[in-house]
Amino acid sequence: MLSRYGTDENGELIKKAIVYTKSEHFISKDKIDPDALQIINRLHDLGFIAYIVGGAVRDLIIGNTPKDFDIVTNATPSKIKKIFRNSRIIGRRFRLVHVVFGTKIFEVSTFRSIAEGSVGNNFGTIDEDVLRRDFTINALYYDPLQEQVIDYVGGMRDIKKHILRPVIDIDKIFVEDPVRMLRAIKYSATTHAKMSFSLRHKIRQSAILLSQISPSRLTEEMLKIINSGHAFEIVKEALDTDLYMYLQPAATAMIYNDKNAEKSYMENIAKLDELVKNDSNVRLGKKLYFLVYDFIKSLTDWSKEVQGQYSSYELYTKTWTECRNFVLPMNPQRKELEYAIKSVLSSFGVKIKTNKPKEPKPKDSKQK
């Protein structure tokens, strides 16, 4: 085990971080995407510092293969853009670079400063950047060239002890970015990292802050949950911490009003996970099926509706409106929600035509 040193405000030498070597972290380079390694090698060759950071390092230490590899460097976005022709700068406030290899996108960010807190937009140093990270298990930096993990905040220890501990002060972390509460329950559910009583209490106390978050960002977070393969555990945590009412308020109300509804809803979430684990590339509409099934079932007696006065198209359009409101504030692609609704209705015997029936053309009033 090595140490990294720096100086304090008075210029005194102090230990800043623990450095874990290959024999201590056991990360296998075989699990690192070769294109991520190529990006880091290219930056190093040009004199820049670059690391794999965040959840990817956590997953590598645990022994899992990361889905995404985020990279952090001291190169500015404009310099990164010049180095990689296959890249584009994104973001209005704090700019990031997406380096594209085919269908893969690697997010490359510049070290950020803490001059404006954990959500400021100034560039900084690695010593500052680590203090902007949400939880210690996501605040590790991996240098694949030296094969070293750099730990400023005790993240390695917390991974081994399965503890979820904030890096940012608990009175600021959720105020500065309420979405961190969703990340907390996701990490707790997927890594089995335990939240302290004070952290869980703070999340419940701060849940209302999610009402400030835009529907587009909540949609993004909800889709991550749906696609995770761990939706059951995450939704269970979200219900327990009062967060789910801001992700899916109508579903939460349905669950709170009826224990049987909760049981059925969670059973469908479990089926969603099974679907994703069997085929991670399955279309979104098939996943949304499990979120809207119980709601559509509760709308009416479908056996009677099939024999009733309304056409299948009319039944669909009425259901579409109800369902669209049910999933708010989530706003998935229309065609995917349509697919889910039609699939559920089909299971109830409502056969949906592809297009709206054409109205008959008016007859020519002139007699020939």
mmCIF file of C-alpha atoms in Angstrom:
data_model
loop_
_atom_site.group_PDB
_atom_site.id
_atom_site.type_symbol
_atom_site.label_atom_id
_atom_site.label_comp_id
_atom_site.label_asym_id
_atom_site.label_seq_id
_atom_site.Cartn_x
_atom_site.Cartn_y
_atom_site.Cartn_z
ATOM 1 C CA MET A 1 0.000 0.000 0.000
ATOM 2 C CA LEU A 2 1.374 3.383 -1.051
ATOM 3 C CA SER A 3 0.485 6.947 -0.112
ATOM 4 C CA ARG A 4 0.058 10.161 -2.069
ATOM 5 C CA TYR A 5 1.156 13.355 -0.361
ATOM 6 C CA GLY A 6 0.361 17.025 -0.796
ATOM 7 C CA THR A 7 0.529 20.218 1.201
ATOM 8 C CA ASP A 8 -2.021 21.918 3.450
ATOM 9 C CA GLU A 9 -2.894 25.630 3.600
ATOM 10 C CA ASN A 10 0.267 26.308 5.581
ATOM 11 C CA GLY A 11 2.478 24.460 3.120
ATOM 12 C CA GLU A 12 2.940 21.500 5.484
ATOM 13 C CA LEU A 13 3.342 18.044 3.941
ATOM 14 C CA ILE A 14 0.254 15.858 4.548
ATOM 15 C CA LYS A 15 -1.006 12.500 3.319
ATOM 16 C CA LYS A 16 -3.772 13.063 0.767
ATOM 17 C CA ALA A 17 -4.654 9.583 -0.483
ATOM 18 C CA ILE A 18 -3.977 5.882 -0.211
ATOM 19 C CA VAL A 19 -2.741 4.197 -3.385
ATOM 20 C CA TYR A 20 -3.644 0.526 -3.839
ATOM 21 C CA THR A 21 -1.479 -1.623 -6.101
ATOM 22 C CA LYS A 22 -2.562 -4.517 -8.324
ATOM 23 C CA SER A 23 -1.935 -7.082 -5.583
ATOM 24 C CA GLU A 24 -4.298 -5.157 -3.309
ATOM 25 C CA HIS A 25 -7.210 -4.166 -5.556
ATOM 26 C CA PHE A 26 -7.232 -7.279 -7.834
ATOM 27 C CA ILE A 27 -8.688 -5.384 -10.805
ATOM 28 C CA SER A 28 -8.444 -7.364 -14.036
ATOM 29 C CA LYS A 29 -7.533 -5.234 -17.062
ATOM 30 C CA ASP A 30 -9.362 -7.790 -19.210
ATOM 31 C CA LYS A 31 -12.624 -6.280 -17.937
ATOM 32 C CA ILE A 32 -11.716 -2.796 -19.136
ATOM 33 C CA ASP A 33 -13.000 -1.745 -22.532
ATOM 34 C CA PRO A 34 -10.000 -1.478 -24.922
ATOM 35 C CA ASP A 35 -11.374 1.783 -26.341
ATOM 36 C CA ALA A 36 -11.373 3.301 -22.840
ATOM 37 C CA LEU A 37 -7.738 2.247 -22.502
ATOM 38 C CA GLN A 38 -7.002 3.801 -25.885
ATOM 39 C CA ILE A 39 -8.420 7.151 -24.743
ATOM 40 C CA ILE A 40 -6.343 7.118 -21.560
ATOM 41 C CA ASN A 41 -3.179 6.064 -23.406
ATOM 42 C CA ARG A 42 -3.627 8.842 -25.953
ATOM 43 C CA LEU A 43 -4.076 11.479 -23.228
ATOM 44 C CA HIS A 44 -1.012 10.185 -21.358
ATOM 45 C CA ASP A 45 1.078 10.214 -24.529
ATOM 46 C CA LEU A 46 0.319 13.923 -24.902
ATOM 47 C CA GLY A 47 1.299 14.715 -21.331
ATOM 48 C CA PHE A 48 -2.105 14.736 -19.622
ATOM 49 C CA ILE A 49 -3.294 12.871 -16.530
ATOM 50 C CA ALA A 50 -6.274 10.538 -17.022
ATOM 51 C CA TYR A 51 -8.131 8.005 -14.895
ATOM 52 C CA ILE A 52 -11.149 5.747 -15.020
ATOM 53 C CA VAL A 53 -13.455 7.081 -12.320
ATOM 54 C CA GLY A 54 -16.701 6.439 -10.468
ATOM 55 C CA GLY A 55 -18.981 3.439 -10.737
ATOM 56 C CA ALA A 56 -16.729 1.629 -13.197
ATOM 57 C CA VAL A 57 -13.918 1.466 -10.622
ATOM 58 C CA ARG A 58 -16.356 0.252 -7.980
ATOM 59 C CA ASP A 59 -17.615 -2.501 -10.285
ATOM 60 C CA LEU A 60 -14.075 -3.547 -11.261
ATOM 61 C CA ILE A 61 -13.099 -3.889 -7.590
ATOM 62 C CA ILE A 62 -16.217 -5.948 -6.842
ATOM 63 C CA GLY A 63 -15.409 -8.173 -9.831
ATOM 64 C CA ASN A 64 -18.228 -7.060 -12.129
ATOM 65 C CA THR A 65 -17.815 -5.879 -15.706
ATOM 66 C CA PRO A 66 -18.864 -2.201 -15.914
ATOM 67 C CA LYS A 67 -21.452 -1.112 -18.465
ATOM 68 C CA ASP A 68 -19.880 2.327 -18.833
ATOM 69 C CA PHE A 69 -16.387 3.702 -18.414
ATOM 70 C CA ASP A 70 -16.235 7.354 -17.383
ATOM 71 C CA ILE A 71 -12.866 9.061 -17.683
ATOM 72 C CA VAL A 72 -11.559 12.157 -15.905
ATOM 73 C CA THR A 73 -8.504 14.192 -16.923
ATOM 74 C CA ASN A 74 -6.734 17.508 -16.479
ATOM 75 C CA ALA A 75 -7.146 18.229 -20.205
ATOM 76 C CA THR A 76 -9.795 20.849 -20.981
ATOM 77 C CA PRO A 77 -12.783 19.978 -23.214
ATOM 78 C CA SER A 78 -11.390 21.987 -26.134
ATOM 79 C CA LYS A 79 -8.082 20.093 -25.949
ATOM 80 C CA ILE A 80 -9.851 16.739 -25.677
ATOM 81 C CA LYS A 81 -11.923 17.652 -28.745
ATOM 82 C CA LYS A 82 -8.758 18.400 -30.734
ATOM 83 C CA ILE A 83 -7.134 15.121 -29.692
ATOM 84 C CA PHE A 84 -10.108 12.922 -30.631
ATOM 85 C CA ARG A 85 -11.762 13.589 -33.967
ATOM 86 C CA ASN A 86 -14.501 11.111 -33.028
ATOM 87 C CA SER A 87 -15.747 13.352 -30.219
ATOM 88 C CA ARG A 88 -18.212 16.107 -29.441
ATOM 89 C CA ILE A 89 -18.502 18.639 -26.629
ATOM 90 C CA ILE A 90 -21.791 18.554 -24.691
ATOM 91 C CA GLY A 91 -23.266 20.539 -21.824
ATOM 92 C CA ARG A 92 -24.093 24.208 -21.475
ATOM 93 C CA ARG A 93 -22.867 24.963 -17.970
ATOM 94 C CA PHE A 94 -20.066 22.474 -17.371
ATOM 95 C CA ARG A 95 -18.808 21.076 -20.623
ATOM 96 C CA LEU A 96 -18.023 17.398 -21.096
ATOM 97 C CA VAL A 97 -16.712 15.479 -24.079
ATOM 98 C CA HIS A 98 -18.274 12.370 -25.557
ATOM 99 C CA VAL A 99 -15.742 10.240 -27.424
ATOM 100 C CA VAL A 100 -17.551 7.904 -29.783
ATOM 101 C CA PHE A 101 -16.441 4.460 -30.947
ATOM 102 C CA GLY A 102 -19.211 2.959 -33.067
ATOM 103 C CA THR A 103 -22.211 2.540 -30.777
ATOM 104 C CA LYS A 104 -20.131 3.137 -27.636
ATOM 105 C CA ILE A 105 -19.910 6.548 -25.974
ATOM 106 C CA PHE A 106 -17.232 7.384 -23.397
ATOM 107 C CA GLU A 107 -17.765 10.434 -21.206
ATOM 108 C CA VAL A 108 -14.526 12.331 -20.639
ATOM 109 C CA SER A 109 -14.695 15.147 -18.084
ATOM 110 C CA THR A 110 -12.179 17.646 -16.755
ATOM 111 C CA PHE A 111 -11.312 17.792 -13.042
ATOM 112 C CA ARG A 112 -13.741 20.176 -11.352
ATOM 113 C CA SER A 113 -13.203 22.803 -8.708
ATOM 114 C CA ILE A 114 -15.071 23.083 -5.390
ATOM 115 C CA ALA A 115 -14.904 26.878 -5.423
ATOM 116 C CA GLU A 116 -18.679 27.020 -5.982
ATOM 117 C CA GLY A 117 -19.567 23.908 -4.006
ATOM 118 C CA SER A 118 -20.195 20.457 -5.468
ATOM 119 C CA VAL A 119 -22.205 21.739 -8.441
ATOM 120 C CA GLY A 120 -19.946 24.563 -9.633
ATOM 121 C CA ASN A 121 -18.712 24.778 -13.193
ATOM 122 C CA ASN A 122 -15.030 25.678 -12.851
ATOM 123 C CA PHE A 123 -12.118 23.408 -13.698
ATOM 124 C CA GLY A 124 -9.933 22.239 -10.821
ATOM 125 C CA THR A 125 -7.565 19.540 -9.569
ATOM 126 C CA ILE A 126 -8.046 15.893 -8.666
ATOM 127 C CA ASP A 127 -7.849 16.891 -4.966
ATOM 128 C CA GLU A 128 -10.907 19.107 -5.506
ATOM 129 C CA ASP A 129 -12.665 16.813 -7.965
ATOM 130 C CA VAL A 130 -12.896 13.972 -5.455
ATOM 131 C CA LEU A 131 -14.744 16.210 -3.009
ATOM 132 C CA ARG A 132 -17.520 16.709 -5.596
ATOM 133 C CA ARG A 133 -18.208 12.977 -5.873
ATOM 134 C CA ASP A 134 -21.441 11.823 -4.247
ATOM 135 C CA PHE A 135 -20.493 8.705 -2.266
ATOM 136 C CA THR A 136 -17.146 7.224 -1.281
ATOM 137 C CA ILE A 137 -17.690 4.009 -3.255
ATOM 138 C CA ASN A 138 -17.916 6.132 -6.426
ATOM 139 C CA ALA A 139 -14.967 8.406 -5.585
ATOM 140 C CA LEU A 140 -12.099 6.114 -6.588
ATOM 141 C CA TYR A 141 -9.686 6.796 -9.455
ATOM 142 C CA TYR A 142 -8.042 3.966 -11.392
ATOM 143 C CA ASP A 143 -4.862 4.413 -13.417
ATOM 144 C CA PRO A 144 -4.783 1.449 -15.828
ATOM 145 C CA LEU A 145 -1.224 2.230 -16.927
ATOM 146 C CA GLN A 146 0.230 2.024 -13.401
ATOM 147 C CA GLU A 147 -2.564 -0.376 -12.362
ATOM 148 C CA GLN A 148 -3.202 1.669 -9.223
ATOM 149 C CA VAL A 149 -6.385 2.733 -7.420
ATOM 150 C CA ILE A 150 -6.170 6.170 -5.801
ATOM 151 C CA ASP A 151 -8.421 6.556 -2.750
ATOM 152 C CA TYR A 152 -8.836 9.962 -1.110
ATOM 153 C CA VAL A 153 -11.966 9.210 0.933
ATOM 154 C CA GLY A 154 -11.858 5.608 2.204
ATOM 155 C CA GLY A 155 -13.917 4.267 -0.676
ATOM 156 C CA MET A 156 -12.022 0.970 -0.861
ATOM 157 C CA ARG A 157 -12.744 0.273 2.803
ATOM 158 C CA ASP A 158 -16.427 1.143 2.365
ATOM 159 C CA ILE A 159 -16.748 -1.181 -0.650
ATOM 160 C CA LYS A 160 -15.333 -4.062 1.382
ATOM 161 C CA LYS A 161 -17.587 -3.264 4.356
ATOM 162 C CA HIS A 162 -20.660 -2.647 2.151
ATOM 163 C CA ILE A 163 -21.215 0.837 3.543
ATOM 164 C CA LEU A 164 -22.793 3.735 1.652
ATOM 165 C CA ARG A 165 -21.211 6.933 2.954
ATOM 166 C CA PRO A 166 -21.512 10.427 1.449
ATOM 167 C CA VAL A 167 -18.432 12.399 0.470
ATOM 168 C CA ILE A 168 -20.288 15.716 0.569
ATOM 169 C CA ASP A 169 -21.647 17.036 3.881
ATOM 170 C CA ILE A 170 -25.021 15.413 4.566
ATOM 171 C CA ASP A 171 -26.714 18.806 5.010
ATOM 172 C CA LYS A 172 -25.589 19.888 1.526
ATOM 173 C CA ILE A 173 -25.474 16.788 -0.641
ATOM 174 C CA PHE A 174 -29.191 16.569 -1.507
ATOM 175 C CA VAL A 175 -29.884 20.286 -1.418
ATOM 176 C CA GLU A 176 -27.241 20.845 -4.103
ATOM 177 C CA ASP A 177 -28.549 17.967 -6.240
ATOM 178 C CA PRO A 178 -31.713 16.076 -5.153
ATOM 179 C CA VAL A 179 -31.117 13.346 -7.772
ATOM 180 C CA ARG A 180 -28.344 12.083 -5.502
ATOM 181 C CA MET A 181 -31.090 10.587 -3.333
ATOM 182 C CA LEU A 182 -32.080 8.337 -6.227
ATOM 183 C CA ARG A 183 -28.462 7.366 -6.739
ATOM 184 C CA ALA A 184 -28.191 6.516 -3.057
ATOM 185 C CA ILE A 185 -31.057 4.031 -3.097
ATOM 186 C CA LYS A 186 -29.830 2.608 -6.411
ATOM 187 C CA TYR A 187 -26.331 1.989 -5.019
ATOM 188 C CA SER A 188 -27.757 0.578 -1.793
ATOM 189 C CA ALA A 189 -30.004 -1.814 -3.703
ATOM 190 C CA THR A 190 -27.509 -2.930 -6.356
ATOM 191 C CA THR A 191 -24.299 -3.148 -4.314
ATOM 192 C CA HIS A 192 -25.910 -4.164 -0.997
ATOM 193 C CA ALA A 193 -24.206 -1.180 0.631
ATOM 194 C CA LYS A 194 -25.971 -0.307 3.871
ATOM 195 C CA MET A 195 -27.198 3.208 4.507
ATOM 196 C CA SER A 196 -26.803 4.574 8.008
ATOM 197 C CA PHE A 197 -29.912 5.581 9.917
ATOM 198 C CA SER A 198 -28.948 9.253 9.576
ATOM 199 C CA LEU A 199 -28.531 8.971 5.786
ATOM 200 C CA ARG A 200 -31.840 7.153 5.317
ATOM 201 C CA HIS A 201 -33.582 9.672 7.591
ATOM 202 C CA LYS A 202 -32.071 12.550 5.620
ATOM 203 C CA ILE A 203 -33.364 11.078 2.356
ATOM 204 C CA ARG A 204 -36.912 10.750 3.713
ATOM 205 C CA GLN A 205 -36.689 14.262 5.109
ATOM 206 C CA SER A 206 -35.414 15.654 1.790
ATOM 207 C CA ALA A 207 -37.632 13.650 -0.580
ATOM 208 C CA ILE A 208 -39.775 16.680 -1.431
ATOM 209 C CA LEU A 209 -36.717 18.257 -3.100
ATOM 210 C CA LEU A 210 -37.316 15.917 -6.051
ATOM 211 C CA SER A 211 -40.385 17.995 -6.900
ATOM 212 C CA GLN A 212 -37.946 20.640 -8.174
ATOM 213 C CA ILE A 213 -36.364 18.277 -10.712
ATOM 214 C CA SER A 214 -37.373 18.543 -14.363
ATOM 215 C CA PRO A 215 -39.537 15.784 -15.914
ATOM 216 C CA SER A 216 -36.770 15.062 -18.444
ATOM 217 C CA ARG A 217 -34.256 14.321 -15.695
ATOM 218 C CA LEU A 218 -36.755 12.230 -13.727
ATOM 219 C CA THR A 219 -37.526 10.321 -16.926
ATOM 220 C CA GLU A 220 -33.823 9.623 -17.364
ATOM 221 C CA GLU A 221 -33.541 8.302 -13.809
ATOM 222 C CA MET A 222 -36.700 6.184 -14.114
ATOM 223 C CA LEU A 223 -35.452 4.632 -17.350
ATOM 224 C CA LYS A 224 -32.161 3.756 -15.636
ATOM 225 C CA ILE A 225 -34.156 1.919 -12.975
ATOM 226 C CA ILE A 226 -36.255 0.096 -15.574
ATOM 227 C CA ASN A 227 -33.154 -0.946 -17.517
ATOM 228 C CA SER A 228 -31.049 -1.913 -14.496
ATOM 229 C CA GLY A 229 -32.199 -5.471 -13.933
ATOM 230 C CA HIS A 230 -32.528 -4.492 -10.243
ATOM 231 C CA ALA A 231 -35.763 -2.518 -10.452
ATOM 232 C CA PHE A 232 -37.451 -4.614 -7.737
ATOM 233 C CA GLU A 233 -34.841 -3.729 -5.105
ATOM 234 C CA ILE A 234 -34.634 -0.093 -6.205
ATOM 235 C CA VAL A 235 -38.411 0.470 -6.293
ATOM 236 C CA LYS A 236 -38.717 -1.200 -2.897
ATOM 237 C CA GLU A 237 -36.095 1.208 -1.505
ATOM 238 C CA ALA A 238 -37.756 4.156 -3.258
ATOM 239 C CA LEU A 239 -41.101 3.314 -1.653
ATOM 240 C CA ASP A 240 -39.489 2.897 1.756
ATOM 241 C CA THR A 241 -37.745 6.282 1.542
ATOM 242 C CA ASP A 242 -40.763 8.163 0.090
ATOM 243 C CA LEU A 243 -38.989 8.860 -3.227
ATOM 244 C CA TYR A 244 -41.184 6.790 -5.521
ATOM 245 C CA MET A 245 -44.087 9.213 -5.180
ATOM 246 C CA TYR A 246 -41.995 11.722 -7.135
ATOM 247 C CA LEU A 247 -40.987 9.217 -9.805
ATOM 248 C CA GLN A 248 -44.377 7.549 -10.234
ATOM 249 C CA PRO A 249 -46.978 9.412 -8.138
ATOM 250 C CA ALA A 250 -50.044 7.672 -9.589
ATOM 251 C CA ALA A 251 -48.546 4.213 -9.093
ATOM 252 C CA THR A 252 -47.502 5.126 -5.548
ATOM 253 C CA ALA A 253 -51.025 6.302 -4.721
ATOM 254 C CA MET A 254 -52.418 3.027 -6.099
ATOM 255 C CA ILE A 255 -49.950 1.076 -3.943
ATOM 256 C CA TYR A 256 -50.651 3.073 -0.774
ATOM 257 C CA ASN A 257 -54.400 2.638 -1.190
ATOM 258 C CA ASP A 258 -54.388 -1.131 -1.592
ATOM 259 C CA LYS A 259 -51.939 -3.716 -0.234
ATOM 260 C CA ASN A 260 -53.051 -6.185 -2.906
ATOM 261 C CA ALA A 261 -52.183 -3.587 -5.536
ATOM 262 C CA GLU A 262 -48.717 -3.252 -4.002
ATOM 263 C CA LYS A 263 -48.194 -7.019 -4.104
ATOM 264 C CA SER A 264 -49.269 -7.260 -7.748
ATOM 265 C CA TYR A 265 -47.260 -4.194 -8.811
ATOM 266 C CA MET A 266 -44.083 -5.523 -7.221
ATOM 267 C CA GLU A 267 -44.640 -8.940 -8.776
ATOM 268 C CA ASN A 268 -44.738 -7.248 -12.172
ATOM 269 C CA ILE A 269 -41.557 -5.301 -11.362
ATOM 270 C CA ALA A 270 -39.905 -8.649 -10.571
ATOM 271 C CA LYS A 271 -41.030 -9.945 -13.976
ATOM 272 C CA LEU A 272 -39.538 -6.817 -15.542
ATOM 273 C CA ASP A 273 -36.166 -7.647 -13.961
ATOM 274 C CA GLU A 274 -36.368 -11.202 -15.226
ATOM 275 C CA LEU A 275 -37.048 -9.912 -18.746
ATOM 276 C CA VAL A 276 -34.067 -7.514 -18.626
ATOM 277 C CA LYS A 277 -31.703 -10.132 -17.217
ATOM 278 C CA ASN A 278 -32.645 -12.549 -19.989
ATOM 279 C CA ASP A 279 -32.299 -9.918 -22.725
ATOM 280 C CA SER A 280 -30.729 -6.564 -21.849
ATOM 281 C CA ASN A 281 -31.483 -5.238 -25.351
ATOM 282 C CA VAL A 282 -35.227 -5.930 -25.251
ATOM 283 C CA ARG A 283 -37.251 -2.962 -26.473
ATOM 284 C CA LEU A 284 -38.497 -0.426 -23.941
ATOM 285 C CA GLY A 285 -42.159 -1.064 -24.774
ATOM 286 C CA LYS A 286 -41.878 -4.624 -23.463
ATOM 287 C CA LYS A 287 -40.469 -3.277 -20.200
ATOM 288 C CA LEU A 288 -43.133 -0.585 -19.823
ATOM 289 C CA TYR A 289 -45.747 -3.342 -20.175
ATOM 290 C CA PHE A 290 -45.070 -4.354 -16.564
ATOM 291 C CA LEU A 291 -45.429 -0.796 -15.253
ATOM 292 C CA VAL A 292 -48.851 -0.169 -16.779
ATOM 293 C CA TYR A 293 -50.399 -3.645 -16.630
ATOM 294 C CA ASP A 294 -52.109 -3.336 -13.234
ATOM 295 C CA PHE A 295 -53.360 0.162 -13.949
ATOM 296 C CA ILE A 296 -54.932 -0.814 -17.274
ATOM 297 C CA LYS A 297 -56.444 -3.904 -15.683
ATOM 298 C CA SER A 298 -58.088 -1.738 -13.010
ATOM 299 C CA LEU A 299 -59.741 0.638 -15.480
ATOM 300 C CA THR A 300 -62.738 -1.536 -16.360
ATOM 301 C CA ASP A 301 -64.129 -5.031 -16.837
ATOM 302 C CA TRP A 302 -62.374 -5.780 -20.107
ATOM 303 C CA SER A 303 -64.387 -8.928 -20.825
ATOM 304 C CA LYS A 304 -67.494 -6.731 -21.001
ATOM 305 C CA GLU A 305 -65.751 -3.971 -22.933
ATOM 306 C CA VAL A 306 -64.768 -6.412 -25.675
ATOM 307 C CA GLN A 307 -68.458 -7.171 -26.189
ATOM 308 C CA GLY A 308 -69.565 -3.554 -25.694
ATOM 309 C CA GLN A 309 -70.389 -0.622 -27.912
ATOM 310 C CA TYR A 310 -66.905 0.818 -28.306
ATOM 311 C CA SER A 311 -64.557 -0.193 -31.111
ATOM 312 C CA SER A 312 -61.097 -1.503 -30.250
ATOM 313 C CA TYR A 313 -59.623 1.757 -31.522
ATOM 314 C CA GLU A 314 -61.866 3.817 -29.233
ATOM 315 C CA LEU A 315 -60.913 1.614 -26.276
ATOM 316 C CA TYR A 316 -57.268 2.125 -27.126
ATOM 317 C CA THR A 317 -57.468 5.921 -27.401
ATOM 318 C CA LYS A 318 -59.294 6.187 -24.056
ATOM 319 C CA THR A 319 -56.723 3.905 -22.430
ATOM 320 C CA TRP A 320 -53.823 5.794 -24.003
ATOM 321 C CA THR A 321 -54.911 9.073 -22.389
ATOM 322 C CA GLU A 322 -55.355 7.462 -18.989
ATOM 323 C CA CYS A 323 -52.013 5.656 -19.225
ATOM 324 C CA ARG A 324 -50.120 8.711 -20.384
ATOM 325 C CA ASN A 325 -51.240 10.507 -17.226
ATOM 326 C CA PHE A 326 -50.527 7.447 -15.083
ATOM 327 C CA VAL A 327 -46.800 7.306 -15.925
ATOM 328 C CA LEU A 328 -46.176 11.061 -15.470
ATOM 329 C CA PRO A 329 -43.759 12.716 -14.868
ATOM 330 C CA MET A 330 -41.964 10.015 -16.844
ATOM 331 C CA ASN A 331 -42.179 10.776 -20.537
ATOM 332 C CA PRO A 332 -41.016 7.724 -22.490
ATOM 333 C CA GLN A 333 -40.996 7.556 -26.279
ATOM 334 C CA ARG A 334 -44.577 7.607 -27.505
ATOM 335 C CA LYS A 335 -44.187 4.565 -29.736
ATOM 336 C CA GLU A 336 -42.821 2.523 -26.826
ATOM 337 C CA LEU A 337 -45.658 3.464 -24.492
ATOM 338 C CA GLU A 338 -48.113 2.726 -27.308
ATOM 339 C CA TYR A 339 -46.529 -0.697 -27.745
ATOM 340 C CA ALA A 340 -46.894 -1.419 -24.020
ATOM 341 C CA ILE A 341 -50.543 -0.304 -23.921
ATOM 342 C CA LYS A 342 -51.492 -2.296 -27.023
ATOM 343 C CA SER A 343 -49.733 -5.369 -25.639
ATOM 344 C CA VAL A 344 -51.657 -5.176 -22.359
ATOM 345 C CA LEU A 345 -54.980 -4.604 -24.141
ATOM 346 C CA SER A 346 -54.270 -7.524 -26.443
ATOM 347 C CA SER A 347 -53.800 -9.752 -23.376
ATOM 348 C CA PHE A 348 -57.345 -8.725 -22.350
ATOM 349 C CA GLY A 349 -58.754 -9.622 -25.770
ATOM 350 C CA VAL A 350 -58.844 -6.110 -27.251
ATOM 351 C CA LYS A 351 -57.507 -6.401 -30.782
ATOM 352 C CA ILE A 352 -55.974 -3.108 -31.858
ATOM 353 C CA LYS A 353 -55.748 -2.152 -35.494
ATOM 354 C CA THR A 354 -52.489 -0.535 -36.578
ATOM 355 C CA ASN A 355 -54.050 2.699 -37.792
ATOM 356 C CA LYS A 356 -57.153 4.683 -37.053
ATOM 357 C CA PRO A 357 -60.054 3.440 -39.212
ATOM 358 C CA LYS A 358 -60.500 5.578 -42.276
ATOM 359 C CA GLU A 359 -63.739 7.496 -42.521
ATOM 360 C CA PRO A 360 -65.773 6.701 -45.659
ATOM 361 C CA LYS A 361 -65.477 9.267 -48.420
ATOM 362 C CA PRO A 362 -68.627 11.374 -48.899
ATOM 363 C CA LYS A 363 -70.680 10.390 -51.932
ATOM 364 C CA ASP A 364 -70.792 12.752 -54.836
ATOM 365 C CA SER A 365 -74.056 14.692 -54.581
ATOM 366 C CA LYS A 366 -74.359 14.852 -58.367
ATOM 367 C CA GLN A 367 -76.227 11.951 -59.981
ATOM 368 C CA LYS A 368 -74.726 10.681 -63.180
#
